[in-house]
Amino acid sequence: MGKGGDSLSGVEALCAILVEGQPDAGGQVVGMTGSVAVGKTTLAGQIAEHLAPKYTVETVSTDGFLFPNAVLTERGLMMRKGFPETYD
């Protein structure tokens, strides 16, 4: 789609850059950083889905170590999500 529509075109462009930078032998590790809840895990999933038909892709996320949102809400920690006290 493009501007204002589907972000997949951005994912496709990013994947093209990653593939261009791929060494001839061996693998490649790509890391992402950013604030809490900005879409790092979502973007990593989109990249993995796009590259998986041709490449071996694994994703690692710290999201699974966070308390569930219900627990964070109960403890009044939703606004601190991602800080040490919000990890299980």
Short mmCIF file of C-alpha atoms in Angstrom, two decimals, residues 6-85:
data_model
loop_
_atom_site.label_atom_id
_atom_site.label_comp_id
_atom_site.label_asym_id
_atom_site.label_seq_id
_atom_site.Cartn_x
_atom_site.Cartn_y
_atom_site.Cartn_z
CA ASP A 6 -0.11 -0.73 5.35
CA SER A 7 3.26 -0.57 7.08
CA LEU A 8 4.31 -3.77 5.31
CA SER A 9 6.07 -1.77 2.61
CA GLY A 10 8.34 -0.41 5.36
CA VAL A 11 8.95 -3.94 6.62
CA GLU A 12 9.75 -5.10 3.10
CA ALA A 13 12.22 -2.23 2.67
CA LEU A 14 13.86 -3.03 6.01
CA CYS A 15 14.12 -6.70 5.10
CA ALA A 16 15.75 -5.80 1.79
CA ILE A 17 18.39 -3.81 3.69
CA LEU A 18 18.98 -6.72 6.06
CA VAL A 19 19.33 -9.19 3.19
CA GLU A 20 21.76 -6.87 1.35
CA GLY A 21 23.92 -6.73 4.46
CA GLN A 22 23.87 -10.50 4.93
CA PRO A 23 27.37 -11.98 4.85
CA ASP A 24 28.04 -14.69 2.25
CA ALA A 25 28.67 -17.25 4.99
CA GLY A 26 27.33 -17.52 8.49
CA GLY A 27 24.45 -15.68 9.98
CA GLN A 28 23.38 -12.27 11.06
CA VAL A 29 22.13 -10.98 14.39
CA VAL A 30 19.81 -7.98 14.41
CA GLY A 31 18.98 -6.20 17.66
CA MET A 32 16.25 -3.70 18.45
CA THR A 33 15.99 -1.26 21.29
CA GLY A 34 13.40 1.29 22.24
CA SER A 35 10.94 2.43 24.84
CA VAL A 36 8.29 0.18 26.33
CA ALA A 37 5.28 -0.62 24.15
CA VAL A 38 6.53 1.07 20.97
CA GLY A 39 6.19 -2.04 18.80
CA LYS A 40 9.60 -3.73 18.94
CA THR A 41 8.10 -7.21 19.33
CA THR A 42 5.50 -6.53 16.64
CA LEU A 43 8.15 -5.32 14.19
CA ALA A 44 10.42 -8.27 14.99
CA GLY A 45 7.51 -10.61 14.28
CA GLN A 46 6.77 -8.91 10.96
CA ILE A 47 10.42 -9.11 9.93
CA ALA A 48 10.60 -12.79 10.93
CA GLU A 49 7.41 -13.59 9.03
CA HIS A 50 8.68 -11.85 5.92
CA LEU A 51 12.12 -13.50 5.97
CA ALA A 52 11.11 -16.99 7.18
CA PRO A 53 10.28 -18.44 3.75
CA LYS A 54 13.92 -18.04 2.65
CA TYR A 55 15.93 -17.79 5.87
CA THR A 56 16.15 -19.40 9.29
CA VAL A 57 14.81 -16.77 11.66
CA GLU A 58 14.54 -16.76 15.46
CA THR A 59 13.21 -14.00 17.68
CA VAL A 60 14.05 -13.43 21.33
CA SER A 61 11.96 -11.09 23.44
CA THR A 62 11.84 -10.06 27.07
CA ASP A 63 8.05 -9.58 26.89
CA GLY A 64 7.48 -13.05 28.29
CA PHE A 65 9.19 -12.05 31.51
CA LEU A 66 6.78 -9.19 32.25
CA PHE A 67 3.90 -9.69 34.64
CA PRO A 68 0.59 -9.92 32.75
CA ASN A 69 -1.23 -6.60 32.25
CA ALA A 70 -3.91 -7.65 34.77
CA VAL A 71 -1.24 -8.05 37.46
CA LEU A 72 0.42 -4.77 36.53
CA THR A 73 -2.94 -2.99 36.72
CA GLU A 74 -3.77 -4.60 40.07
CA ARG A 75 -0.42 -3.46 41.46
CA GLY A 76 -0.65 0.02 39.96
CA LEU A 77 2.39 -0.61 37.77
CA MET A 78 1.03 -0.19 34.23
CA MET A 79 2.72 3.20 33.85
CA ARG A 80 6.02 1.59 34.91
CA LYS A 81 5.80 -1.33 32.47
CA GLY A 82 9.31 -2.36 31.48
CA PHE A 83 10.94 -1.20 34.70
CA PRO A 84 12.57 -3.90 36.89
CA GLU A 85 9.62 -4.14 39.30
#
